[in-house]
Amino acid sequence: MTGLPFPDIDPVAIAIGPIAIRWYALAYIAGLLLGWRYVVALARRHPLGLDERAIDDLLVWVTFGVILGGRFGYVLFYRPDYYVDHLLEIPMVWKGGMSFHGGLLGVAVSMYLFARAKGVAPLTVGDLVAAAAPIGLFFGRIANFINGELWGRPTDLPWGIIFPMGGPEPRHPSQIYEALLEGALLFAVLWVIARKPSTWARPGLLAGIFLIGYAITRSIAELFRMPDAFLGFLAAGLTMGQLLSLPMFLIGVYLVLQARGRDTGAGTGRRAG
């Protein structure tokens, strides 16, 4: 069984003496900066009670939520047994190990605190961040591919790739599948919905659609992705990614139903009261 060779891409994008900047770090930076500019554009187009300076502050809050939540989510959801015995390695993000679901929880907390501080409806902030989140997901999955990590299951399809650390078998480039599904496709869907003024009169609608869309696309991609070796398949043959996506889906359905029941003449995202 033959496969395509893995492209010869150095995970280190820029190296100056002992300082090395990896593509993974650049992916996080690109996702945050492009997402920030997109949120600024949305806030300008719709009366949401947030000016550009407030969006600048939101970027800082979200950045901390992504990094702290993503790291602690990985520690708690994926490798708690290991980190109990290696506590000093928990803050060593550069060694790898970030969880999207943990990052989502971290961002949710940071958004809520930001909304309380600015006097804006938390769901409106959630809609803004949800609309931009697939941008970061796209770049993050491309970085996973460049790193040659999180590869897919064995395949005989003509685009199967032989990953350096994945053994001799061609495998699905599942990172690319996820970039296209969780990133490009989900962004396109949310972009179309976000263009409608009526969407912003229903706080929580975009956030709910994002949660539903991510849960579905992630669960589909997991069918082609190799489970982490230290976890394998879990209950009913599901992966950890699929199990963590289930509550996301249910919360998303709840938010959409609640949003659709709201009066579309609601107006801005400023809290009542």
GROMACS .gro file of N, CA, C and O in nm, residues 129-199:
model
  284
  129VAL      N    1  -1.788   3.624   1.932
  129VAL     CA    2  -1.673   3.534   1.938
  129VAL      C    3  -1.700   3.406   1.859
  129VAL      O    4  -1.611   3.355   1.789
  130ALA      N    5  -1.822   3.356   1.864
  130ALA     CA    6  -1.856   3.234   1.790
  130ALA      C    7  -1.843   3.255   1.640
  130ALA      O    8  -1.796   3.166   1.568
  131ALA      N    9  -1.881   3.373   1.592
  131ALA     CA   10  -1.871   3.401   1.449
  131ALA      C   11  -1.727   3.397   1.401
  131ALA      O   12  -1.699   3.359   1.286
  132ALA      N   13  -1.634   3.435   1.488
  132ALA     CA   14  -1.493   3.442   1.450
  132ALA      C   15  -1.414   3.317   1.486
  132ALA      O   16  -1.305   3.295   1.432
  133ALA      N   17  -1.466   3.234   1.575
  133ALA     CA   18  -1.389   3.119   1.625
  133ALA      C   19  -1.340   3.024   1.515
  133ALA      O   20  -1.227   2.973   1.524
  134PRO      N   21  -1.419   2.997   1.409
  134PRO     CA   22  -1.369   2.904   1.306
  134PRO      C   23  -1.241   2.951   1.238
  134PRO      O   24  -1.167   2.868   1.183
  135ILE      N   25  -1.212   3.080   1.241
  135ILE     CA   26  -1.087   3.129   1.182
  135ILE      C   27  -0.968   3.068   1.258
  135ILE      O   28  -0.875   3.016   1.197
  136GLY      N   29  -0.974   3.075   1.390
  136GLY     CA   30  -0.868   3.016   1.470
  136GLY      C   31  -0.861   2.865   1.456
  136GLY      O   32  -0.752   2.807   1.454
  137LEU      N   33  -0.977   2.801   1.445
  137LEU     CA   34  -0.980   2.656   1.428
  137LEU      C   35  -0.911   2.615   1.299
  137LEU      O   36  -0.837   2.517   1.293
  138PHE      N   37  -0.935   2.691   1.192
  138PHE     CA   38  -0.874   2.660   1.063
  138PHE      C   39  -0.721   2.664   1.073
  138PHE      O   40  -0.653   2.567   1.036
  139PHE      N   41  -0.668   2.773   1.126
  139PHE     CA   42  -0.523   2.786   1.134
  139PHE      C   43  -0.464   2.684   1.232
  139PHE      O   44  -0.354   2.632   1.209
  140GLY      N   45  -0.534   2.656   1.340
  140GLY     CA   46  -0.484   2.560   1.437
  140GLY      C   47  -0.470   2.421   1.377
  140GLY      O   48  -0.371   2.351   1.401
  141ARG      N   49  -0.568   2.379   1.296
  141ARG     CA   50  -0.561   2.245   1.236
  141ARG      C   51  -0.453   2.239   1.128
  141ARG      O   52  -0.388   2.135   1.111
  142ILE      N   53  -0.432   2.348   1.056
  142ILE     CA   54  -0.323   2.350   0.959
  142ILE      C   55  -0.190   2.334   1.032
  142ILE      O   56  -0.099   2.262   0.986
  143ALA      N   57  -0.178   2.399   1.148
  143ALA     CA   58  -0.055   2.386   1.227
  143ALA      C   59  -0.038   2.243   1.278
  143ALA      O   60   0.074   2.191   1.283
  144ASN      N   61  -0.148   2.175   1.315
  144ASN     CA   62  -0.139   2.035   1.354
  144ASN      C   63  -0.082   1.950   1.240
  144ASN      O   64  -0.001   1.859   1.264
  145PHE      N   65  -0.124   1.981   1.118
  145PHE     CA   66  -0.073   1.906   1.003
  145PHE      C   67   0.076   1.931   0.983
  145PHE      O   68   0.153   1.838   0.961
  146ILE      N   69   0.117   2.058   0.991
  146ILE     CA   70   0.258   2.091   0.975
  146ILE      C   71   0.343   2.020   1.080
  146ILE      O   72   0.454   1.973   1.052
  147ASN      N   73   0.290   2.009   1.201
  147ASN     CA   74   0.361   1.940   1.309
  147ASN      C   75   0.363   1.788   1.292
  147ASN      O   76   0.433   1.717   1.365
  148GLY      N   77   0.282   1.737   1.199
  148GLY     CA   78   0.274   1.593   1.180
  148GLY      C   79   0.211   1.522   1.298
  148GLY      O   80   0.246   1.407   1.329
  149GLU      N   81   0.113   1.588   1.365
  149GLU     CA   82   0.049   1.532   1.483
  149GLU      C   83  -0.100   1.515   1.459
  149GLU      O   84  -0.156   1.569   1.364
  150LEU      N   85  -0.164   1.439   1.545
  150LEU     CA   86  -0.309   1.415   1.537
  150LEU      C   87  -0.349   1.361   1.400
  150LEU      O   88  -0.449   1.401   1.342
  151TRP      N   89  -0.267   1.267   1.348
  151TRP     CA   90  -0.294   1.212   1.217
  151TRP      C   91  -0.417   1.121   1.218
  151TRP      O   92  -0.470   1.084   1.324
  152GLY      N   93  -0.458   1.079   1.097
  152GLY     CA   94  -0.579   1.000   1.083
  152GLY      C   95  -0.556   0.850   1.089
  152GLY      O   96  -0.444   0.801   1.109
  153ARG      N   97  -0.663   0.778   1.068
  153ARG     CA   98  -0.658   0.632   1.067
  153ARG      C   99  -0.603   0.584   0.932
  153ARG      O  100  -0.604   0.658   0.833
  154PRO      N  101  -0.556   0.460   0.927
  154PRO     CA  102  -0.503   0.408   0.800
  154PRO      C  103  -0.607   0.411   0.689
  154PRO      O  104  -0.726   0.394   0.713
  155THR      N  105  -0.562   0.437   0.566
  155THR     CA  106  -0.651   0.444   0.451
  155THR      C  107  -0.580   0.398   0.325
  155THR      O  108  -0.456   0.406   0.316
  156ASP      N  109  -0.658   0.351   0.228
  156ASP     CA  110  -0.601   0.318   0.097
  156ASP      C  111  -0.644   0.419  -0.009
  156ASP      O  112  -0.626   0.396  -0.129
  157LEU      N  113  -0.699   0.531   0.034
  157LEU     CA  114  -0.738   0.636  -0.059
  157LEU      C  115  -0.613   0.701  -0.119
  157LEU      O  116  -0.506   0.703  -0.055
  158PRO      N  117  -0.623   0.754  -0.241
  158PRO     CA  118  -0.503   0.805  -0.309
  158PRO      C  119  -0.436   0.923  -0.240
  158PRO      O  120  -0.320   0.952  -0.267
  159TRP      N  121  -0.509   0.993  -0.152
  159TRP     CA  122  -0.447   1.107  -0.082
  159TRP      C  123  -0.399   1.071   0.060
  159TRP      O  124  -0.366   1.159   0.139
  160GLY      N  125  -0.392   0.943   0.090
  160GLY     CA  126  -0.337   0.901   0.218
  160GLY      C  127  -0.192   0.945   0.230
  160GLY      O  128  -0.116   0.942   0.133
  161ILE      N  129  -0.152   0.988   0.350
  161ILE     CA  130  -0.019   1.042   0.373
  161ILE      C  131   0.056   0.955   0.474
  161ILE      O  132  -0.003   0.911   0.574
  162ILE      N  133   0.183   0.933   0.448
  162ILE     CA  134   0.268   0.860   0.542
  162ILE      C  135   0.330   0.962   0.636
  162ILE      O  136   0.424   1.034   0.599
  163PHE      N  137   0.279   0.969   0.758
  163PHE     CA  138   0.327   1.066   0.855
  163PHE      C  139   0.456   1.016   0.921
  163PHE      O  140   0.469   0.895   0.947
  164PRO      N  141   0.550   1.104   0.948
  164PRO     CA  142   0.680   1.062   1.002
  164PRO      C  143   0.670   0.978   1.128
  164PRO      O  144   0.747   0.884   1.147
  165MET      N  145   0.575   1.011   1.217
  165MET     CA  146   0.561   0.940   1.344
  165MET      C  147   0.441   0.845   1.344
  165MET      O  148   0.406   0.789   1.446
  166GLY      N  149   0.379   0.828   1.227
  166GLY     CA  150   0.257   0.748   1.220
  166GLY      C  151   0.274   0.608   1.166
  166GLY      O  152   0.176   0.541   1.135
  167GLY      N  153   0.399   0.563   1.154
  167GLY     CA  154   0.422   0.429   1.102
  167GLY      C  155   0.425   0.428   0.950
  167GLY      O  156   0.413   0.531   0.883
  168PRO      N  157   0.441   0.309   0.890
  168PRO     CA  158   0.457   0.298   0.744
  168PRO      C  159   0.326   0.307   0.665
  168PRO      O  160   0.330   0.319   0.543
  169GLU      N  161   0.210   0.301   0.733
  169GLU     CA  162   0.083   0.298   0.663
  169GLU      C  163   0.039   0.439   0.622
  169GLU      O  164   0.054   0.534   0.699
  170PRO      N  165  -0.017   0.454   0.501
  170PRO     CA  166  -0.078   0.582   0.464
  170PRO      C  167  -0.199   0.609   0.555
  170PRO      O  168  -0.274   0.517   0.588
  171ARG      N  169  -0.215   0.733   0.593
  171ARG     CA  170  -0.322   0.770   0.684
  171ARG      C  171  -0.402   0.888   0.631
  171ARG      O  172  -0.351   0.968   0.552
  172HIS      N  173  -0.526   0.897   0.679
  172HIS     CA  174  -0.608   1.013   0.645
  172HIS      C  175  -0.540   1.141   0.697
  172HIS      O  176  -0.496   1.144   0.814
  173PRO      N  177  -0.531   1.245   0.615
  173PRO     CA  178  -0.485   1.375   0.667
  173PRO      C  179  -0.601   1.441   0.742
  173PRO      O  180  -0.658   1.540   0.698
  174SER      N  181  -0.633   1.384   0.856
  174SER     CA  182  -0.754   1.427   0.929
  174SER      C  183  -0.744   1.571   0.977
  174SER      O  184  -0.846   1.637   0.998
  175GLN      N  185  -0.622   1.623   0.994
  175GLN     CA  186  -0.607   1.764   1.032
  175GLN      C  187  -0.663   1.855   0.923
  175GLN      O  188  -0.725   1.957   0.954
  176ILE      N  189  -0.641   1.816   0.796
  176ILE     CA  190  -0.694   1.894   0.685
  176ILE      C  191  -0.846   1.883   0.680
  176ILE      O  192  -0.918   1.981   0.654
  177TYR      N  193  -0.899   1.763   0.704
  177TYR     CA  194  -1.044   1.747   0.710
  177TYR      C  195  -1.103   1.841   0.814
  177TYR      O  196  -1.205   1.908   0.790
  178GLU      N  197  -1.039   1.846   0.932
  178GLU     CA  198  -1.091   1.930   1.040
  178GLU      C  199  -1.079   2.078   1.005
  178GLU      O  200  -1.167   2.158   1.037
  179ALA      N  201  -0.968   2.116   0.940
  179ALA     CA  202  -0.953   2.256   0.899
  179ALA      C  203  -1.066   2.298   0.805
  179ALA      O  204  -1.120   2.409   0.815
  180LEU      N  205  -1.103   2.208   0.714
  180LEU     CA  206  -1.208   2.240   0.617
  180LEU      C  207  -1.347   2.236   0.679
  180LEU      O  208  -1.432   2.320   0.648
  181LEU      N  209  -1.370   2.139   0.769
  181LEU     CA  210  -1.503   2.125   0.830
  181LEU      C  211  -1.524   2.224   0.944
  181LEU      O  212  -1.618   2.305   0.940
  182GLU      N  213  -1.438   2.216   1.046
  182GLU     CA  214  -1.454   2.301   1.165
  182GLU      C  215  -1.417   2.446   1.135
  182GLU      O  216  -1.466   2.538   1.202
  183GLY      N  217  -1.329   2.464   1.038
  183GLY     CA  218  -1.282   2.598   1.006
  183GLY      C  219  -1.357   2.661   0.891
  183GLY      O  220  -1.447   2.744   0.910
  184ALA      N  221  -1.326   2.621   0.767
  184ALA     CA  222  -1.379   2.688   0.649
  184ALA      C  223  -1.531   2.674   0.637
  184ALA      O  224  -1.602   2.773   0.617
  185LEU      N  225  -1.582   2.552   0.647
  185LEU     CA  226  -1.726   2.530   0.630
  185LEU      C  227  -1.806   2.599   0.739
  185LEU      O  228  -1.905   2.669   0.711
  186LEU      N  229  -1.766   2.582   0.864
  186LEU     CA  230  -1.840   2.641   0.975
  186LEU      C  231  -1.835   2.793   0.969
  186LEU      O  232  -1.935   2.861   0.997
  187PHE      N  233  -1.721   2.849   0.930
  187PHE     CA  234  -1.712   2.995   0.915
  187PHE      C  235  -1.808   3.043   0.808
  187PHE      O  236  -1.877   3.146   0.826
  188ALA      N  237  -1.815   2.974   0.695
  188ALA     CA  238  -1.904   3.015   0.586
  188ALA      C  239  -2.050   3.015   0.630
  188ALA      O  240  -2.126   3.108   0.600
  189VAL      N  241  -2.090   2.911   0.702
  189VAL     CA  242  -2.228   2.902   0.751
  189VAL      C  243  -2.259   3.019   0.844
  189VAL      O  244  -2.362   3.088   0.831
  190LEU      N  245  -2.171   3.044   0.940
  190LEU     CA  246  -2.193   3.152   1.036
  190LEU      C  247  -2.185   3.289   0.968
  190LEU      O  248  -2.258   3.382   1.007
  191TRP      N  249  -2.100   3.303   0.868
  191TRP     CA  250  -2.088   3.430   0.796
  191TRP      C  251  -2.220   3.466   0.728
  191TRP      O  252  -2.265   3.581   0.734
  192VAL      N  253  -2.283   3.367   0.665
  192VAL     CA  254  -2.412   3.392   0.598
  192VAL      C  255  -2.517   3.433   0.700
  192VAL      O  256  -2.592   3.530   0.679
  193ILE      N  257  -2.524   3.363   0.812
  193ILE     CA  258  -2.625   3.393   0.913
  193ILE      C  259  -2.597   3.527   0.980
  193ILE      O  260  -2.690   3.603   1.011
  194ALA      N  261  -2.469   3.559   1.003
  194ALA     CA  262  -2.433   3.683   1.071
  194ALA      C  263  -2.464   3.807   0.987
  194ALA      O  264  -2.474   3.918   1.041
  195ARG      N  265  -2.481   3.792   0.856
  195ARG     CA  266  -2.510   3.906   0.770
  195ARG      C  267  -2.654   3.956   0.785
  195ARG      O  268  -2.687   4.067   0.746
  196LYS      N  269  -2.740   3.873   0.845
  196LYS     CA  270  -2.881   3.910   0.860
  196LYS      C  271  -2.900   3.994   0.987
  196LYS      O  272  -2.865   3.950   1.096
  197PRO      N  273  -2.953   4.114   0.975
  197PRO     CA  274  -2.975   4.198   1.095
  197PRO      C  275  -3.061   4.129   1.200
  197PRO      O  276  -3.040   4.149   1.321
  198SER      N  277  -3.156   4.047   1.157
  198SER     CA  278  -3.245   3.981   1.252
  198SER      C  279  -3.169   3.884   1.343
  198SER      O  280  -3.213   3.855   1.455
  199THR      N  281  -3.054   3.834   1.298
  199THR     CA  282  -2.975   3.742   1.379
  199THR      C  283  -2.931   3.807   1.510
  199THR      O  284  -2.935   3.746   1.617
   0.00000   0.00000   0.00000
